[in-house]
Amino acid sequence: MGSTAPATRHTEGSVLAALRSPKRLRIEILAGLVVALALIPEAISFSIIAGVDPRVGLFASFTMAVTISIVGGRRAMISAATGAVALVIAPVVRDYGLDYLIATVLLAGVLQIVLSVIGVARLMRFIPRSVMVGFVNALAILIFTAQIPHLIGVPWLVYPMVAIGIVIMVLLPKLSTVVPAPLVAIVLLTAATIVFSLNVPNVGDEGELPSSLPSWLIPDVPFTLETLRIIAPYALAMALVGLLESLMTAKLVDDITDTHSDKTREGWGQGVANIVTGFFGGMGGCAMIGQTMINVKASGARTRISTFLAGVFLLILVVGLGDIVALIPMAALVAVMTMVSVGTMDWHSIAPKTLRRMPIAETTVMVVTVAVTVATHNLAYGVLTGVLTAMVAFAHRVAHFTEVVKIGDADIDHDGDLDTRVYKVRGELFFASSNDLIYQFDYVDDPRNVVIDMSGAHIWDASTVATLDAITTKYESKGKNVEIVGLNAASEQRHDRLSGHLAGGH
């Protein structure tokens, strides 16, 4: 029984298994269609943020989704044009034009491949759970707040339409899961808008949809060091933001589906997808968390088929069926994204019972991650700030576990004088905990021989060695001898290599 579940989950994510299962194939196809519909207004709005024509964002979403479905490491995850990438590259478009944007996207793709190959994905292990929870909660808030502009200054009909869409998505899964509830909501609300000629904002109001297929494009920029100087900072920022958001999203999907993904492959896959996107004139992108939640959580997709079809359906919808797609009311998509927001939020993490039980440091890290992310509208900033906060909190907590105690009475020599004092040091010694170590000894009143027993401690860095050198030097200046004993193998090796060679210790 123990091996059945993993085998089932592995089969569930297999393309071949999905092709042999009509039920699974239906889920993947319909999920791809729902995601494609949700991608259209997002891609258009991100194009506006970046300062480019809507087709640049739409074509990027098509090429990103199709490419990552083949080369990516996380099944069922959606990659497309994103707001974080749009914010990074907007200055390039504003100051240098579209060709420099394309060059930036291409270089960012190359950098993502290089960073992934050298092991940047392994850094994910240093992201604490409290940061992940903050990341998820901030994402839920951003998804919801992004819908607010579509609810302000609009005809009153928009509000009941959004409410009806939400009711459909709440009640329909209790009756049937044959068709994804978000798709049913979009179709019914669109039909009602057309049949009753309702005057409400629609997808067509967001921007003009393209009428032709994307074509191969080589950026018209000089291949010089000056060009590299201009695009390199933006390309590096785009590469890092894209990798961070993609790897965080992949980890989130791992948790939701209880499966494992190849983060290194996902990283270089993102790079390949951005290179392909650049050569087709797209603005680049990374994993889209909101659309991924629609695909995985709301629609139940588990394979690469849904990701591939999301890109294909997107192209078919905007190029071949643009006139129909333009009629989809924004109220339907707002309802879908609102439900995604509610489903994404980790409500357990903010329950009063949980907050009372959780250590203050853990809650602080989560709140900082959420606050910075929401304030900057950049998940990368929030995660980095959360990780730094967690590091400081951890260092502060571990620093207080270090103690220095005197062991018994000092030994007395044959003349009746105090001869030897033994100190026992316990704890993990690094820069935060060892800086106060120097004040824990009685340099004036201790006898002429001092033994520092380190059998209960571990030396982690040069700061600790420098502090031990300073303690030894301080005793020697008063004519006293110091012997450090009990070091474990790793600590002794570090101490022997660095002791006496750190100027700060003397």
Short mmCIF file of C-alpha atoms in Angstrom, two decimals:
data_model
loop_
_atom_site.label_atom_id
_atom_site.label_comp_id
_atom_site.label_asym_id
_atom_site.label_seq_id
_atom_site.Cartn_x
_atom_site.Cartn_y
_atom_site.Cartn_z
CA MET A 1 0.00 0.00 0.00
CA GLY A 2 2.88 2.37 0.85
CA SER A 3 4.18 2.51 -2.73
CA THR A 4 0.81 2.82 -4.46
CA ALA A 5 0.24 6.55 -3.96
CA PRO A 6 3.59 7.75 -5.38
CA ALA A 7 3.21 5.46 -8.37
CA THR A 8 -0.31 6.76 -8.95
CA ARG A 9 0.81 10.39 -8.71
CA HIS A 10 3.67 9.72 -11.13
CA THR A 11 1.27 8.11 -13.62
CA GLU A 12 -1.19 10.95 -13.14
CA GLY A 13 1.43 13.43 -14.36
CA SER A 14 2.42 11.36 -17.40
CA VAL A 15 1.46 12.64 -20.84
CA LEU A 16 1.15 9.11 -22.24
CA ALA A 17 -1.10 8.05 -19.37
CA ALA A 18 -3.26 11.15 -19.91
CA LEU A 19 -3.58 10.38 -23.63
CA ARG A 20 -4.84 6.89 -22.76
CA SER A 21 -7.35 8.22 -20.22
CA PRO A 22 -10.34 10.10 -21.68
CA LYS A 23 -11.20 11.53 -18.25
CA ARG A 24 -7.71 12.88 -17.60
CA LEU A 25 -7.39 14.18 -21.17
CA ARG A 26 -10.69 16.04 -20.84
CA ILE A 27 -9.49 17.67 -17.62
CA GLU A 28 -6.21 18.74 -19.25
CA ILE A 29 -7.89 20.15 -22.38
CA LEU A 30 -10.54 22.12 -20.49
CA ALA A 31 -7.95 23.37 -17.98
CA GLY A 32 -5.81 24.66 -20.85
CA LEU A 33 -8.81 26.49 -22.29
CA VAL A 34 -9.67 28.15 -18.96
CA VAL A 35 -6.08 29.27 -18.48
CA ALA A 36 -5.89 30.64 -22.02
CA LEU A 37 -8.99 32.75 -21.43
CA ALA A 38 -7.57 34.07 -18.16
CA LEU A 39 -4.19 34.81 -19.78
CA ILE A 40 -5.56 37.24 -22.36
CA PRO A 41 -6.42 40.26 -20.17
CA GLU A 42 -3.36 39.62 -17.98
CA ALA A 43 -0.98 39.60 -20.95
CA ILE A 44 -2.56 42.79 -22.32
CA SER A 45 -2.30 44.61 -18.98
CA PHE A 46 1.33 43.52 -18.51
CA SER A 47 2.11 44.78 -22.02
CA ILE A 48 0.72 48.16 -21.00
CA ILE A 49 2.93 48.15 -17.86
CA ALA A 50 5.97 47.35 -20.00
CA GLY A 51 5.04 50.05 -22.53
CA VAL A 52 4.71 47.75 -25.53
CA ASP A 53 1.96 46.75 -27.95
CA PRO A 54 -0.47 44.12 -26.53
CA ARG A 55 0.66 41.61 -29.17
CA VAL A 56 4.14 41.61 -27.56
CA GLY A 57 2.69 40.31 -24.30
CA LEU A 58 0.22 37.93 -25.95
CA PHE A 59 2.85 36.37 -28.20
CA ALA A 60 5.19 36.06 -25.21
CA SER A 61 2.51 34.17 -23.30
CA PHE A 62 2.01 31.81 -26.24
CA THR A 63 5.69 31.02 -26.79
CA MET A 64 6.50 30.80 -23.07
CA ALA A 65 3.67 28.36 -22.35
CA VAL A 66 4.35 26.11 -25.35
CA THR A 67 8.12 26.03 -24.83
CA ILE A 68 8.07 25.45 -21.07
CA SER A 69 5.56 22.63 -21.51
CA ILE A 70 8.30 20.78 -23.39
CA VAL A 71 11.52 21.78 -21.61
CA GLY A 72 10.31 22.70 -18.09
CA GLY A 73 10.80 20.62 -14.96
CA ARG A 74 7.43 21.20 -13.27
CA ARG A 75 4.41 19.59 -14.93
CA ALA A 76 1.19 21.62 -15.20
CA MET A 77 2.87 24.92 -14.26
CA ILE A 78 1.99 27.91 -16.45
CA SER A 79 4.65 30.34 -17.69
CA ALA A 80 3.78 33.49 -19.59
CA ALA A 81 4.29 37.25 -19.61
CA THR A 82 4.23 38.48 -16.00
CA GLY A 83 3.91 41.72 -14.11
CA ALA A 84 7.23 41.30 -12.29
CA VAL A 85 9.13 40.97 -15.58
CA ALA A 86 7.13 43.87 -17.07
CA LEU A 87 8.22 46.14 -14.23
CA VAL A 88 11.89 45.18 -14.71
CA ILE A 89 11.99 45.72 -18.47
CA ALA A 90 9.76 48.82 -18.69
CA PRO A 91 12.73 51.25 -18.44
CA VAL A 92 14.46 49.50 -21.38
CA VAL A 93 11.45 50.04 -23.63
CA ARG A 94 11.02 53.62 -22.46
CA ASP A 95 14.65 54.65 -22.91
CA TYR A 96 15.90 52.45 -25.77
CA GLY A 97 12.97 50.92 -27.67
CA LEU A 98 11.61 47.49 -28.56
CA ASP A 99 14.77 46.08 -30.18
CA TYR A 100 16.76 46.61 -26.98
CA LEU A 101 13.92 44.95 -25.06
CA ILE A 102 14.19 41.85 -27.27
CA ALA A 103 17.98 41.81 -26.79
CA THR A 104 17.44 42.05 -23.02
CA VAL A 105 15.02 39.11 -23.06
CA LEU A 106 17.49 36.99 -25.05
CA LEU A 107 20.35 37.78 -22.67
CA ALA A 108 18.13 37.10 -19.65
CA GLY A 109 17.35 33.68 -21.09
CA VAL A 110 21.05 32.90 -21.49
CA LEU A 111 21.74 34.05 -17.92
CA GLN A 112 18.94 31.86 -16.58
CA ILE A 113 20.44 28.82 -18.29
CA VAL A 114 23.91 29.61 -16.89
CA LEU A 115 22.62 30.27 -13.36
CA SER A 116 20.60 27.05 -13.40
CA VAL A 117 23.50 24.94 -14.65
CA ILE A 118 25.78 26.24 -11.86
CA GLY A 119 23.19 25.26 -9.26
CA VAL A 120 21.13 28.31 -8.31
CA ALA A 121 18.04 26.09 -7.89
CA ARG A 122 19.69 24.46 -4.88
CA LEU A 123 19.39 27.78 -3.04
CA MET A 124 15.67 27.01 -2.66
CA ARG A 125 16.53 24.92 0.39
CA PHE A 126 17.43 28.14 2.24
CA ILE A 127 13.91 29.55 1.92
CA PRO A 128 12.10 28.89 5.23
CA ARG A 129 8.51 27.74 5.49
CA SER A 130 7.41 31.07 7.00
CA VAL A 131 8.66 32.85 3.87
CA MET A 132 6.77 30.38 1.67
CA VAL A 133 3.59 31.03 3.66
CA GLY A 134 4.13 34.77 3.35
CA PHE A 135 4.77 34.35 -0.37
CA VAL A 136 1.48 32.48 -0.82
CA ASN A 137 -0.54 34.94 1.26
CA ALA A 138 0.99 37.95 -0.51
CA LEU A 139 0.19 36.34 -3.83
CA ALA A 140 -3.44 35.91 -2.80
CA ILE A 141 -3.64 39.58 -1.80
CA LEU A 142 -2.02 40.76 -5.04
CA ILE A 143 -4.34 38.63 -7.16
CA PHE A 144 -7.35 40.10 -5.38
CA THR A 145 -6.15 43.72 -5.41
CA ALA A 146 -5.44 43.42 -9.14
CA GLN A 147 -9.18 42.92 -9.64
CA ILE A 148 -10.20 46.08 -7.79
CA PRO A 149 -9.66 48.45 -10.77
CA HIS A 150 -12.19 46.36 -12.69
CA LEU A 151 -14.75 46.98 -9.92
CA ILE A 152 -14.39 50.76 -9.64
CA GLY A 153 -16.31 53.19 -11.83
CA VAL A 154 -18.09 50.43 -13.74
CA PRO A 155 -21.81 49.86 -14.55
CA TRP A 156 -23.79 48.39 -11.65
CA LEU A 157 -24.42 45.21 -13.66
CA VAL A 158 -20.78 44.22 -13.14
CA TYR A 159 -21.34 43.51 -9.43
CA PRO A 160 -24.19 40.99 -9.76
CA MET A 161 -22.30 39.34 -12.65
CA VAL A 162 -19.21 38.88 -10.47
CA ALA A 163 -21.40 37.53 -7.66
CA ILE A 164 -23.13 35.08 -10.02
CA GLY A 165 -19.76 33.91 -11.33
CA ILE A 166 -18.53 33.25 -7.78
CA VAL A 167 -21.73 31.38 -6.87
CA ILE A 168 -21.32 29.17 -9.96
CA MET A 169 -17.74 28.31 -9.02
CA VAL A 170 -18.70 27.55 -5.41
CA LEU A 171 -21.78 25.42 -6.10
CA LEU A 172 -21.04 23.66 -9.41
CA PRO A 173 -18.16 21.46 -8.13
CA LYS A 174 -20.59 20.05 -5.54
CA LEU A 175 -22.87 18.89 -8.36
CA SER A 176 -20.39 17.93 -11.09
CA THR A 177 -16.69 18.23 -11.93
CA VAL A 178 -16.99 17.14 -15.56
CA VAL A 179 -16.34 20.70 -16.78
CA PRO A 180 -14.18 23.15 -14.78
CA ALA A 181 -16.41 25.58 -12.91
CA PRO A 182 -14.37 28.65 -14.05
CA LEU A 183 -15.02 27.71 -17.70
CA VAL A 184 -18.75 27.33 -17.06
CA ALA A 185 -18.84 30.74 -15.35
CA ILE A 186 -17.02 32.42 -18.24
CA VAL A 187 -19.22 30.81 -20.91
CA LEU A 188 -22.52 31.53 -19.14
CA LEU A 189 -21.68 35.14 -18.31
CA THR A 190 -20.41 35.76 -21.85
CA ALA A 191 -23.59 34.23 -23.31
CA ALA A 192 -25.74 36.38 -21.04
CA THR A 193 -23.81 39.49 -22.07
CA ILE A 194 -24.33 38.75 -25.77
CA VAL A 195 -27.96 37.60 -25.55
CA PHE A 196 -29.13 40.51 -23.42
CA SER A 197 -26.75 43.07 -25.01
CA LEU A 198 -25.37 44.05 -21.62
CA ASN A 199 -23.21 47.15 -21.64
CA VAL A 200 -20.32 46.04 -19.40
CA PRO A 201 -16.51 46.22 -19.81
CA ASN A 202 -15.10 43.33 -21.81
CA VAL A 203 -11.75 41.90 -22.88
CA GLY A 204 -11.81 44.02 -26.05
CA ASP A 205 -11.70 47.14 -23.90
CA GLU A 206 -8.34 46.07 -22.46
CA GLY A 207 -6.49 46.43 -25.76
CA GLU A 208 -6.44 45.46 -29.42
CA LEU A 209 -5.99 41.75 -30.10
CA PRO A 210 -3.49 40.69 -32.82
CA SER A 211 -4.75 39.43 -36.16
CA SER A 212 -1.59 37.67 -37.39
CA LEU A 213 0.78 34.96 -36.18
CA PRO A 214 4.08 35.81 -34.47
CA SER A 215 7.13 35.85 -36.75
CA TRP A 216 10.88 35.29 -36.30
CA LEU A 217 12.68 38.45 -35.19
CA ILE A 218 16.34 39.37 -34.79
CA PRO A 219 16.77 42.52 -32.67
CA ASP A 220 18.23 45.42 -34.64
CA VAL A 221 20.88 46.47 -32.14
CA PRO A 222 24.65 46.91 -32.52
CA PHE A 223 26.54 43.90 -31.16
CA THR A 224 28.95 45.98 -29.07
CA LEU A 225 30.08 46.27 -25.46
CA GLU A 226 28.03 49.45 -25.19
CA THR A 227 24.86 47.48 -25.99
CA LEU A 228 25.87 44.87 -23.43
CA ARG A 229 26.44 47.62 -20.85
CA ILE A 230 22.91 48.92 -21.45
CA ILE A 231 21.01 45.64 -21.37
CA ALA A 232 23.09 43.56 -18.91
CA PRO A 233 21.72 45.07 -15.64
CA TYR A 234 18.12 44.69 -16.80
CA ALA A 235 18.76 41.19 -18.15
CA LEU A 236 20.33 40.07 -14.86
CA ALA A 237 17.44 41.53 -12.86
CA MET A 238 14.93 39.84 -15.17
CA ALA A 239 16.78 36.52 -14.95
CA LEU A 240 16.87 36.57 -11.15
CA VAL A 241 13.26 37.70 -10.71
CA GLY A 242 12.06 35.13 -13.25
CA LEU A 243 14.00 32.29 -11.64
CA LEU A 244 12.89 33.18 -8.14
CA GLU A 245 9.21 33.41 -9.02
CA SER A 246 9.36 30.25 -11.15
CA LEU A 247 11.15 28.16 -8.53
CA MET A 248 8.88 29.41 -5.74
CA THR A 249 5.83 28.59 -7.84
CA ALA A 250 7.24 25.15 -8.66
CA LYS A 251 7.71 24.46 -4.94
CA LEU A 252 4.15 25.59 -4.27
CA VAL A 253 2.79 23.23 -6.96
CA ASP A 254 4.94 20.43 -5.52
CA ASP A 255 3.19 20.93 -2.18
CA ILE A 256 -0.30 21.11 -3.71
CA THR A 257 0.13 18.00 -5.86
CA ASP A 258 2.35 16.13 -3.37
CA THR A 259 4.90 15.47 -6.11
CA HIS A 260 8.52 16.43 -6.74
CA SER A 261 9.85 18.46 -9.67
CA ASP A 262 13.29 19.03 -11.17
CA LYS A 263 14.06 22.63 -10.14
CA THR A 264 17.30 22.79 -12.14
CA ARG A 265 15.53 21.69 -15.30
CA GLU A 266 12.76 24.19 -14.59
CA GLY A 267 15.37 26.95 -14.24
CA TRP A 268 17.17 26.33 -17.53
CA GLY A 269 13.80 25.59 -19.15
CA GLN A 270 12.72 29.12 -18.25
CA GLY A 271 15.88 30.37 -19.93
CA VAL A 272 15.18 28.41 -23.11
CA ALA A 273 11.58 29.66 -23.12
CA ASN A 274 12.73 33.27 -22.81
CA ILE A 275 15.19 32.85 -25.67
CA VAL A 276 12.47 31.38 -27.90
CA THR A 277 10.13 34.17 -26.82
CA GLY A 278 12.73 36.83 -27.62
CA PHE A 279 13.26 35.52 -31.15
CA PHE A 280 9.49 35.75 -31.72
CA GLY A 281 9.32 39.34 -30.51
CA GLY A 282 7.84 38.62 -27.08
CA MET A 283 8.51 40.50 -23.85
CA GLY A 284 9.65 37.43 -21.93
CA GLY A 285 8.21 36.12 -18.69
CA CYS A 286 8.28 33.43 -16.02
CA ALA A 287 5.91 31.21 -14.07
CA MET A 288 2.48 32.79 -13.53
CA ILE A 289 1.25 31.89 -10.09
CA GLY A 290 -2.37 32.94 -10.52
CA GLN A 291 -2.82 31.06 -13.79
CA THR A 292 -0.95 28.07 -12.37
CA MET A 293 -3.42 27.97 -9.49
CA ILE A 294 -6.29 28.06 -12.00
CA ASN A 295 -4.69 25.18 -13.88
CA VAL A 296 -3.66 22.99 -10.95
CA LYS A 297 -6.03 23.84 -8.13
CA ALA A 298 -9.24 25.08 -9.76
CA SER A 299 -9.16 22.87 -12.88
CA GLY A 300 -7.27 19.82 -11.58
CA ALA A 301 -4.62 19.66 -14.34
CA ARG A 302 -1.52 17.57 -13.68
CA THR A 303 0.37 17.16 -16.98
CA ARG A 304 2.28 19.13 -19.60
CA ILE A 305 -0.72 18.84 -21.91
CA SER A 306 -2.63 21.58 -20.11
CA THR A 307 0.37 23.93 -20.26
CA PHE A 308 0.94 23.26 -23.95
CA LEU A 309 -2.73 23.69 -24.80
CA ALA A 310 -2.98 26.90 -22.77
CA GLY A 311 -0.45 28.43 -25.19
CA VAL A 312 -2.05 26.92 -28.28
CA PHE A 313 -5.58 27.93 -27.26
CA LEU A 314 -4.34 31.43 -26.46
CA LEU A 315 -3.01 31.86 -29.99
CA ILE A 316 -6.16 30.41 -31.56
CA LEU A 317 -8.40 32.59 -29.41
CA VAL A 318 -6.66 35.91 -30.00
CA VAL A 319 -5.80 35.41 -33.68
CA GLY A 320 -8.63 33.24 -34.99
CA LEU A 321 -11.48 34.04 -32.60
CA GLY A 322 -10.49 37.50 -31.48
CA ASP A 323 -13.90 39.04 -32.22
CA ILE A 324 -15.63 36.53 -29.94
CA VAL A 325 -12.99 36.64 -27.19
CA ALA A 326 -13.25 40.43 -27.12
CA LEU A 327 -16.86 40.05 -25.96
CA ILE A 328 -15.98 38.12 -22.78
CA PRO A 329 -17.04 40.36 -19.86
CA MET A 330 -14.26 41.30 -17.49
CA ALA A 331 -16.71 40.51 -14.67
CA ALA A 332 -16.36 36.79 -15.49
CA LEU A 333 -12.56 36.91 -15.29
CA VAL A 334 -12.70 39.01 -12.10
CA ALA A 335 -14.90 36.31 -10.54
CA VAL A 336 -12.43 33.59 -11.58
CA MET A 337 -9.41 35.46 -10.20
CA THR A 338 -11.25 36.28 -6.97
CA MET A 339 -11.89 32.59 -6.38
CA VAL A 340 -8.25 31.87 -7.21
CA SER A 341 -7.26 34.44 -4.59
CA VAL A 342 -9.48 32.85 -1.94
CA GLY A 343 -8.18 29.38 -2.78
CA THR A 344 -4.55 30.50 -2.75
CA MET A 345 -4.66 32.15 0.69
CA ASP A 346 -3.32 30.00 3.52
CA TRP A 347 -6.17 30.74 5.90
CA HIS A 348 -4.80 28.39 8.55
CA SER A 349 -1.66 30.53 8.86
CA ILE A 350 -3.64 33.60 9.93
CA ALA A 351 -6.15 31.86 12.20
CA PRO A 352 -5.98 33.25 15.79
CA LYS A 353 -5.28 29.76 17.16
CA THR A 354 -2.29 29.35 14.82
CA LEU A 355 -0.93 32.83 15.53
CA ARG A 356 -1.06 32.20 19.29
CA ARG A 357 0.89 28.96 18.92
CA MET A 358 3.43 30.19 16.36
CA PRO A 359 6.70 31.76 17.63
CA ILE A 360 6.78 35.55 17.23
CA ALA A 361 9.85 35.34 14.97
CA GLU A 362 8.07 33.02 12.52
CA THR A 363 5.00 35.25 12.37
CA THR A 364 7.21 38.32 11.91
CA VAL A 365 8.97 36.73 8.93
CA MET A 366 5.62 35.90 7.33
CA VAL A 367 4.24 39.41 7.92
CA VAL A 368 7.40 41.09 6.57
CA THR A 369 7.27 38.93 3.43
CA VAL A 370 3.63 39.85 2.87
CA ALA A 371 4.09 43.56 3.63
CA VAL A 372 7.09 44.07 1.32
CA THR A 373 5.52 42.06 -1.48
CA VAL A 374 2.23 43.94 -1.34
CA ALA A 375 3.95 47.33 -0.98
CA THR A 376 6.30 46.79 -3.94
CA HIS A 377 4.02 44.53 -6.02
CA ASN A 378 7.14 42.42 -6.51
CA LEU A 379 7.22 38.88 -5.13
CA ALA A 380 11.00 38.73 -5.51
CA TYR A 381 11.55 41.69 -3.17
CA GLY A 382 9.19 40.19 -0.62
CA VAL A 383 10.87 36.79 -0.66
CA LEU A 384 14.39 38.22 -0.41
CA THR A 385 13.39 40.49 2.47
CA GLY A 386 11.64 37.59 4.19
CA VAL A 387 14.72 35.37 3.87
CA LEU A 388 16.97 38.11 5.29
CA THR A 389 14.56 38.64 8.19
CA ALA A 390 14.51 34.90 8.86
CA MET A 391 18.31 34.81 8.84
CA VAL A 392 18.54 37.65 11.36
CA ALA A 393 15.88 36.04 13.56
CA PHE A 394 17.68 32.70 13.41
CA ALA A 395 21.06 34.26 14.24
CA HIS A 396 19.52 36.15 17.15
CA ARG A 397 17.84 33.03 18.49
CA VAL A 398 20.89 30.77 18.17
CA ALA A 399 23.15 33.43 19.67
CA HIS A 400 21.31 33.11 23.00
CA PHE A 401 21.96 29.38 23.18
CA THR A 402 25.65 30.00 23.88
CA GLU A 403 26.87 30.02 27.47
CA VAL A 404 30.14 30.03 29.41
CA VAL A 405 30.18 28.46 32.87
CA LYS A 406 32.89 27.92 35.47
CA ILE A 407 33.42 24.24 36.26
CA GLY A 408 33.78 23.72 40.04
CA ASP A 409 36.43 25.50 42.11
CA ALA A 410 39.80 26.45 40.71
CA ASP A 411 42.63 23.98 41.39
CA ILE A 412 45.08 24.96 44.16
CA ASP A 413 48.84 24.49 43.90
CA HIS A 414 51.13 23.18 46.66
CA ASP A 415 51.62 26.70 48.08
CA GLY A 416 47.88 27.05 48.59
CA ASP A 417 47.41 29.49 45.71
CA LEU A 418 44.74 29.19 43.04
CA ASP A 419 46.42 27.47 40.11
CA THR A 420 43.89 26.54 37.37
CA ARG A 421 40.42 27.71 36.36
CA VAL A 422 38.29 25.64 33.95
CA TYR A 423 35.60 27.23 31.79
CA LYS A 424 33.03 25.18 29.88
CA VAL A 425 31.74 26.73 26.63
CA ARG A 426 28.46 25.41 25.20
CA GLY A 427 26.62 26.30 22.00
CA GLU A 428 27.06 27.14 18.33
CA LEU A 429 29.76 29.77 17.92
CA PHE A 430 29.52 32.14 14.95
CA PHE A 431 29.65 35.91 14.45
CA ALA A 432 26.39 36.63 16.31
CA SER A 433 27.08 34.42 19.32
CA SER A 434 30.86 34.73 19.68
CA ASN A 435 31.15 38.52 19.76
CA ASP A 436 30.04 38.61 23.42
CA LEU A 437 32.19 35.61 24.32
CA ILE A 438 35.17 37.79 25.22
CA TYR A 439 33.24 39.37 28.11
CA GLN A 440 32.44 36.04 29.81
CA PHE A 441 35.87 35.53 31.40
CA ASP A 442 37.41 36.97 34.59
CA TYR A 443 40.79 38.09 33.27
CA VAL A 444 41.85 39.91 36.46
CA ASP A 445 40.92 37.43 39.20
CA ASP A 446 41.47 34.15 37.37
CA PRO A 447 44.60 32.11 38.37
CA ARG A 448 47.66 31.85 36.18
CA ASN A 449 46.36 28.82 34.25
CA VAL A 450 43.06 28.86 32.41
CA VAL A 451 41.49 25.92 30.55
CA ILE A 452 38.67 26.60 28.07
CA ASP A 453 36.75 23.37 27.47
CA MET A 454 35.09 23.53 24.01
CA SER A 455 33.72 19.97 23.96
CA GLY A 456 30.18 21.32 24.12
CA ALA A 457 30.64 23.93 21.39
CA HIS A 458 31.22 24.14 17.66
CA ILE A 459 33.23 26.78 15.80
CA TRP A 460 31.55 27.87 12.58
CA ASP A 461 33.45 30.90 11.31
CA ALA A 462 36.54 33.12 11.43
CA SER A 463 34.83 35.57 13.82
CA THR A 464 34.84 32.92 16.54
CA VAL A 465 38.53 32.09 15.97
CA ALA A 466 39.36 35.81 16.16
CA THR A 467 37.42 36.05 19.44
CA LEU A 468 39.30 33.07 20.94
CA ASP A 469 42.57 34.68 19.85
CA ALA A 470 41.51 37.90 21.57
CA ILE A 471 40.67 36.00 24.78
CA THR A 472 44.05 34.26 24.72
CA THR A 473 45.88 37.53 24.05
CA LYS A 474 44.04 39.28 26.89
CA TYR A 475 45.02 36.57 29.37
CA GLU A 476 48.63 36.53 28.12
CA SER A 477 48.88 40.30 28.59
CA LYS A 478 48.25 39.63 32.30
CA GLY A 479 50.88 36.90 32.46
CA LYS A 480 48.45 33.98 32.37
CA ASN A 481 48.39 30.82 30.27
CA VAL A 482 45.37 29.64 28.28
CA GLU A 483 44.72 26.14 26.95
CA ILE A 484 41.81 25.44 24.62
CA VAL A 485 40.69 21.79 24.77
CA GLY A 486 37.86 19.56 23.59
CA LEU A 487 37.49 20.90 20.05
CA ASN A 488 35.74 18.53 17.66
CA ALA A 489 37.55 17.66 14.43
CA ALA A 490 35.93 20.33 12.24
CA SER A 491 36.32 23.06 14.85
CA GLU A 492 39.94 22.10 15.54
CA GLN A 493 40.77 22.17 11.83
CA ARG A 494 39.22 25.63 11.44
CA HIS A 495 40.93 26.92 14.59
CA ASP A 496 44.37 25.57 13.67
CA ARG A 497 44.14 27.03 10.15
CA LEU A 498 43.08 30.54 11.20
CA SER A 499 44.38 31.12 14.73
CA GLY A 500 47.13 33.70 14.83
CA HIS A 501 46.42 34.87 11.28
CA LEU A 502 43.45 37.13 12.04
CA ALA A 503 44.57 40.64 12.87
CA GLY A 504 41.28 41.35 14.64
CA GLY A 505 42.17 38.81 17.26
CA HIS A 506 45.24 40.73 18.51
#
